[in-house]
Structures are given as C-alpha cells and as structure tokens.
Amino acid sequence: MKPKIMVLNGPNLNLLGVRQPQIYGRDTLSDIESRLRVRARSHELAIDMRQSNHEGELVTWIQEARTTCAGIIINPAAYTHTSVAILDALLACELPVIELHLSNPHQREDFRHRSFVTLAAKGVIAGFGAHGYELALDAMAKLVKDQGAPAKPGERATKKRRAK
Ligand code: CA2
C-alpha cells in the first residue's frame, strides 16, 4: 500500500477561488486537490485532503493521521496564529509535518507573523500560492523516503533515528 499523506486545510479555505483572488488566487481547493493527486502518483504516495472550519475537527483528523498516515501537510489558516490545540496535536502525532501558506504571512499584518504550528513543523512553505501545495508534497515525499530508507547498506530501516 502507498504511504498516505494527510493534507489539512483550516477555516475559510473552502472559499478559495471564490473570494479575495488578489490574495489567495483563482484556484479552488478542488483544483488544487486534482493537481496534488497527479503529483502524489508520481511520488508513489496517496493523499487524503480535507478542509474544516472547526478547530476540534482538525485536531481529531491530526490524531487520526497518527495511525493512518506517513506525514501531514497543513495550512492551518487563521488557526496558525492562535491554536495551541492544533500545535499539541501535531507534536503528539510524531509524524513529519509541513506548514503551508498560500500567502507570505511575514509580508502581512503583525499578528500573522507568529505561528504556533511552526514549533511542530519540519519546514514551512509560504508565498507560492496554490503551487505551494505541490512544493510541500515534493518536500514531504523526500522526508518520507529518507525516513524509510536504511542509513547504510545492510542496516535496518527505522522509523525514527535518535538524535546524538
Ligand atoms: O496564506 C495562507 O494560506 C493563510 O494560511 C490563509 C489564512 C490566513 O489567516 C493566514 O494568515 C495565512 C486565511 C485563509 C482564508 O482563506 C480565504 C480564501 C478565500 C477567500 C477568503 C478567505
């Protein structure tokens, strides 16, 4: 079975392509998902893409990913800047996490400069619009591959290597 990547989207991202195209672009979430499926196939990955306007639902999905997925790509939207609950869920899931934003929050209002989610993220992709989803999947594919690969020929693959 192909390793599965959970791709989570936070509040208001269901409006993508419908409102404020000057900030967030013209692609809908469904356009993005179609392209991501093609990209996932080329990496021999599966994706499970979801959107919710509810913090608790996102937390529940992160907990679900812990046992079903190899990694999480998350655009937490406004919860990026407010949610300790999402941060805690991401820390608890012990999966590679990539934080993703369509816009570059550092070019925007001060309150968008702080991200709780960053504390749980391996890396952040921001400012590339809808294309960022594909960039995030490319980065995740490498993380998942490296995680499953033996360190040296003949050595057993381990899920996590202890830091020295
Ligand atoms: O740039 C991003 O992806 C954000 O995560 C988007 C969030 C914002 O609160 C973050 O600071 C940065 C907002 C998502 C709202 O999405 C909309 C999409 C279309 C129309 C209106 C809102």
mmCIF file of C-alpha atoms and ligand atoms in Angstrom:
data_model
loop_
_atom_site.group_PDB
_atom_site.id
_atom_site.type_symbol
_atom_site.label_atom_id
_atom_site.label_comp_id
_atom_site.label_asym_id
_atom_site.label_seq_id
_atom_site.Cartn_x
_atom_site.Cartn_y
_atom_site.Cartn_z
ATOM 1 C CA MET A 1 0.000 0.000 0.000
ATOM 2 C CA LYS A 2 1.216 3.529 -0.813
ATOM 3 C CA PRO A 3 2.163 5.731 2.163
ATOM 4 C CA LYS A 4 -0.612 8.258 2.715
ATOM 5 C CA ILE A 5 -0.148 11.989 3.379
ATOM 6 C CA MET A 6 -2.877 13.895 5.206
ATOM 7 C CA VAL A 7 -3.345 17.373 3.666
ATOM 8 C CA LEU A 8 -5.317 19.553 6.068
ATOM 9 C CA ASN A 9 -6.857 22.957 5.414
ATOM 10 C CA GLY A 10 -8.211 25.291 8.050
ATOM 11 C CA PRO A 11 -11.027 27.806 8.249
ATOM 12 C CA ASN A 12 -12.295 29.731 5.216
ATOM 13 C CA LEU A 13 -10.093 27.854 2.758
ATOM 14 C CA ASN A 14 -13.329 26.408 1.334
ATOM 15 C CA LEU A 15 -13.721 29.931 -0.164
ATOM 16 C CA LEU A 16 -10.558 29.618 -2.258
ATOM 17 C CA GLY A 17 -11.083 30.743 -5.826
ATOM 18 C CA VAL A 18 -14.404 32.317 -4.880
ATOM 19 C CA ARG A 19 -13.405 35.322 -2.749
ATOM 20 C CA GLN A 20 -10.280 37.551 -2.489
ATOM 21 C CA PRO A 21 -8.466 36.092 -5.566
ATOM 22 C CA GLN A 22 -5.980 39.001 -5.372
ATOM 23 C CA ILE A 23 -4.602 37.493 -2.127
ATOM 24 C CA TYR A 24 -5.285 33.765 -2.430
ATOM 25 C CA GLY A 25 -5.501 33.159 -6.204
ATOM 26 C CA ARG A 26 -8.159 31.766 -8.538
ATOM 27 C CA ASP A 27 -7.755 28.040 -7.907
ATOM 28 C CA THR A 28 -10.391 26.299 -5.815
ATOM 29 C CA LEU A 29 -9.418 23.717 -3.219
ATOM 30 C CA SER A 30 -10.766 21.080 -5.556
ATOM 31 C CA ASP A 31 -8.476 22.323 -8.419
ATOM 32 C CA ILE A 32 -5.544 22.097 -6.024
ATOM 33 C CA GLU A 33 -6.541 18.595 -4.905
ATOM 34 C CA SER A 34 -6.741 17.334 -8.526
ATOM 35 C CA ARG A 35 -3.208 18.538 -9.266
ATOM 36 C CA LEU A 36 -1.934 17.155 -5.976
ATOM 37 C CA ARG A 37 -3.325 13.688 -6.800
ATOM 38 C CA VAL A 38 -1.316 13.630 -10.038
ATOM 39 C CA ARG A 39 1.825 14.762 -8.185
ATOM 40 C CA ALA A 40 1.229 12.172 -5.439
ATOM 41 C CA ARG A 41 1.062 9.398 -8.027
ATOM 42 C CA SER A 42 4.474 10.383 -9.387
ATOM 43 C CA HIS A 43 5.892 10.073 -5.845
ATOM 44 C CA GLU A 44 4.062 6.767 -5.228
ATOM 45 C CA LEU A 45 2.135 8.409 -2.406
ATOM 46 C CA ALA A 46 -1.567 8.653 -1.660
ATOM 47 C CA ILE A 47 -3.181 11.817 -0.320
ATOM 48 C CA ASP A 48 -6.161 12.437 1.917
ATOM 49 C CA MET A 49 -7.111 16.124 1.539
ATOM 50 C CA ARG A 50 -9.622 17.688 3.938
ATOM 51 C CA GLN A 51 -10.877 21.136 4.981
ATOM 52 C CA SER A 52 -12.637 22.213 8.143
ATOM 53 C CA ASN A 53 -13.807 25.468 9.693
ATOM 54 C CA HIS A 54 -13.638 23.829 13.149
ATOM 55 C CA GLU A 55 -10.531 23.617 15.321
ATOM 56 C CA GLY A 56 -11.640 20.428 17.125
ATOM 57 C CA GLU A 57 -12.292 18.621 13.860
ATOM 58 C CA LEU A 58 -8.769 19.454 12.668
ATOM 59 C CA VAL A 59 -7.401 18.118 15.992
ATOM 60 C CA THR A 60 -9.390 14.880 15.541
ATOM 61 C CA TRP A 61 -8.061 14.449 11.989
ATOM 62 C CA ILE A 62 -4.467 15.019 13.159
ATOM 63 C CA GLN A 63 -4.993 12.295 15.789
ATOM 64 C CA GLU A 64 -6.397 10.004 13.087
ATOM 65 C CA ALA A 65 -3.348 10.661 10.891
ATOM 66 C CA ARG A 66 -1.082 9.434 13.704
ATOM 67 C CA THR A 67 -2.082 5.828 12.964
ATOM 68 C CA THR A 68 -3.004 6.021 9.277
ATOM 69 C CA CYS A 69 -0.578 8.423 7.587
ATOM 70 C CA ALA A 70 3.145 8.877 6.965
ATOM 71 C CA GLY A 71 3.066 12.687 7.216
ATOM 72 C CA ILE A 72 0.908 15.783 7.492
ATOM 73 C CA ILE A 73 0.849 18.871 5.289
ATOM 74 C CA ILE A 74 -1.224 21.558 6.963
ATOM 75 C CA ASN A 75 -2.445 25.011 6.045
ATOM 76 C CA PRO A 76 -3.991 25.857 9.417
ATOM 77 C CA ALA A 77 -5.213 29.248 8.041
ATOM 78 C CA ALA A 78 -6.129 31.618 10.921
ATOM 79 C CA TYR A 79 -5.525 28.838 13.495
ATOM 80 C CA THR A 80 -1.823 29.145 12.611
ATOM 81 C CA HIS A 81 -1.703 32.243 14.786
ATOM 82 C CA THR A 82 -3.950 31.134 17.645
ATOM 83 C CA SER A 83 -4.187 27.381 18.162
ATOM 84 C CA VAL A 84 -2.244 25.664 20.931
ATOM 85 C CA ALA A 85 -4.652 22.715 20.469
ATOM 86 C CA ILE A 86 -3.502 22.141 16.890
ATOM 87 C CA LEU A 87 0.144 22.571 17.920
ATOM 88 C CA ASP A 88 -0.267 19.986 20.718
ATOM 89 C CA ALA A 89 -1.980 17.506 18.379
ATOM 90 C CA LEU A 90 0.814 17.896 15.816
ATOM 91 C CA LEU A 91 3.504 17.410 18.470
ATOM 92 C CA ALA A 92 1.707 14.317 19.783
ATOM 93 C CA CYS A 93 1.322 12.670 16.368
ATOM 94 C CA GLU A 94 5.100 12.251 15.931
ATOM 95 C CA LEU A 95 4.845 12.468 12.143
ATOM 96 C CA PRO A 96 6.763 14.754 9.803
ATOM 97 C CA VAL A 97 4.733 17.978 9.492
ATOM 98 C CA ILE A 98 4.997 20.663 6.799
ATOM 99 C CA GLU A 99 3.306 24.001 7.463
ATOM 100 C CA LEU A 100 1.934 25.602 4.321
ATOM 101 C CA HIS A 101 0.579 29.042 3.445
ATOM 102 C CA LEU A 102 -0.657 30.414 0.146
ATOM 103 C CA SER A 103 0.404 33.961 1.013
ATOM 104 C CA ASN A 104 3.584 35.011 2.796
ATOM 105 C CA PRO A 105 2.313 35.870 6.299
ATOM 106 C CA HIS A 106 5.552 37.786 7.030
ATOM 107 C CA GLN A 107 4.613 40.362 4.386
ATOM 108 C CA ARG A 108 1.247 40.890 6.048
ATOM 109 C CA GLU A 109 -0.132 42.214 9.352
ATOM 110 C CA ASP A 110 1.980 41.754 12.504
ATOM 111 C CA PHE A 111 -0.460 39.270 14.049
ATOM 112 C CA ARG A 112 0.254 36.867 11.159
ATOM 113 C CA HIS A 113 3.990 36.841 11.928
ATOM 114 C CA ARG A 114 3.587 34.471 14.866
ATOM 115 C CA SER A 115 2.864 30.800 14.154
ATOM 116 C CA PHE A 116 2.228 28.235 16.888
ATOM 117 C CA VAL A 117 2.263 25.454 14.296
ATOM 118 C CA THR A 118 5.864 26.208 13.286
ATOM 119 C CA LEU A 119 7.005 24.694 16.592
ATOM 120 C CA ALA A 120 5.851 21.277 15.323
ATOM 121 C CA ALA A 121 6.851 21.706 11.680
ATOM 122 C CA LYS A 122 9.880 20.286 9.931
ATOM 123 C CA GLY A 123 9.593 23.190 7.483
ATOM 124 C CA VAL A 124 7.355 25.952 6.177
ATOM 125 C CA ILE A 125 6.329 26.761 2.603
ATOM 126 C CA ALA A 126 4.730 30.182 2.148
ATOM 127 C CA GLY A 127 4.055 32.741 -0.551
ATOM 128 C CA PHE A 128 3.873 30.490 -3.622
ATOM 129 C CA GLY A 129 0.088 30.441 -3.888
ATOM 130 C CA ALA A 130 -1.590 27.177 -4.867
ATOM 131 C CA HIS A 131 1.704 25.831 -6.254
ATOM 132 C CA GLY A 132 2.898 25.657 -2.649
ATOM 133 C CA TYR A 133 0.815 22.501 -2.165
ATOM 134 C CA GLU A 134 2.845 20.696 -4.809
ATOM 135 C CA LEU A 135 6.109 22.058 -3.380
ATOM 136 C CA ALA A 136 5.043 20.784 0.046
ATOM 137 C CA LEU A 137 4.258 17.339 -1.358
ATOM 138 C CA ASP A 138 7.662 17.176 -3.075
ATOM 139 C CA ALA A 139 9.341 18.045 0.236
ATOM 140 C CA MET A 140 7.183 15.520 2.123
ATOM 141 C CA ALA A 141 7.985 12.780 -0.406
ATOM 142 C CA LYS A 142 11.686 13.225 0.373
ATOM 143 C CA LEU A 143 11.095 13.225 4.141
ATOM 144 C CA VAL A 144 9.038 10.016 3.942
ATOM 145 C CA LYS A 145 11.544 8.333 1.624
ATOM 146 C CA ASP A 146 14.537 9.266 3.814
ATOM 147 C CA GLN A 147 12.701 8.126 6.925
ATOM 148 C CA GLY A 148 12.043 4.686 5.435
ATOM 149 C CA ALA A 149 15.496 4.259 3.913
ATOM 150 C CA PRO A 150 18.279 2.344 5.653
ATOM 151 C CA ALA A 151 21.041 4.669 6.929
ATOM 152 C CA LYS A 152 23.758 2.438 5.381
ATOM 153 C CA PRO A 153 23.557 -0.557 3.050
ATOM 154 C CA GLY A 154 22.598 -3.577 5.148
ATOM 155 C CA GLU A 155 21.296 -1.506 8.048
ATOM 156 C CA ARG A 156 17.648 -1.919 9.036
ATOM 157 C CA ALA A 157 15.276 0.921 8.206
ATOM 158 C CA THR A 158 13.950 2.635 11.301
ATOM 159 C CA LYS A 159 11.029 5.000 11.592
ATOM 160 C CA LYS A 160 12.942 7.476 13.735
ATOM 161 C CA ARG A 161 16.620 7.794 14.431
ATOM 162 C CA ARG A 162 17.595 9.038 17.855
ATOM 163 C CA ALA A 163 19.491 12.348 17.775
ATOM 164 C CA LYS A 164 23.065 12.112 19.068
HETATM 165 O O1 CA2 B 1 -1.780 32.370 3.344
HETATM 166 C C1 CA2 B 1 -2.369 31.435 3.880
HETATM 167 O O2 CA2 B 1 -2.504 30.340 3.359
HETATM 168 C C2 CA2 B 1 -3.062 31.668 5.229
HETATM 169 O O3 CA2 B 1 -2.939 30.479 5.996
HETATM 170 C C3 CA2 B 1 -4.510 31.952 4.900
HETATM 171 C C4 CA2 B 1 -5.341 32.311 6.110
HETATM 172 C C5 CA2 B 1 -4.682 33.414 6.915
HETATM 173 O O4 CA2 B 1 -5.422 33.651 8.106
HETATM 174 C C6 CA2 B 1 -3.246 33.083 7.268
HETATM 175 O O5 CA2 B 1 -2.679 34.189 7.955
HETATM 176 C C7 CA2 B 1 -2.434 32.804 6.018
HETATM 177 C C8 CA2 B 1 -6.739 32.769 5.686
HETATM 178 C C9 CA2 B 1 -7.481 31.762 4.865
HETATM 179 C C10 CA2 B 1 -8.705 32.419 4.337
HETATM 180 O O6 CA2 B 1 -8.980 31.865 3.079
HETATM 181 C C11 CA2 B 1 -9.771 32.562 2.236
HETATM 182 C C12 CA2 B 1 -9.798 32.124 0.923
HETATM 183 C C13 CA2 B 1 -10.557 32.784 0.014
HETATM 184 C C14 CA2 B 1 -11.328 33.856 0.396
HETATM 185 C C15 CA2 B 1 -11.322 34.287 1.707
HETATM 186 C C16 CA2 B 1 -10.558 33.621 2.646
#
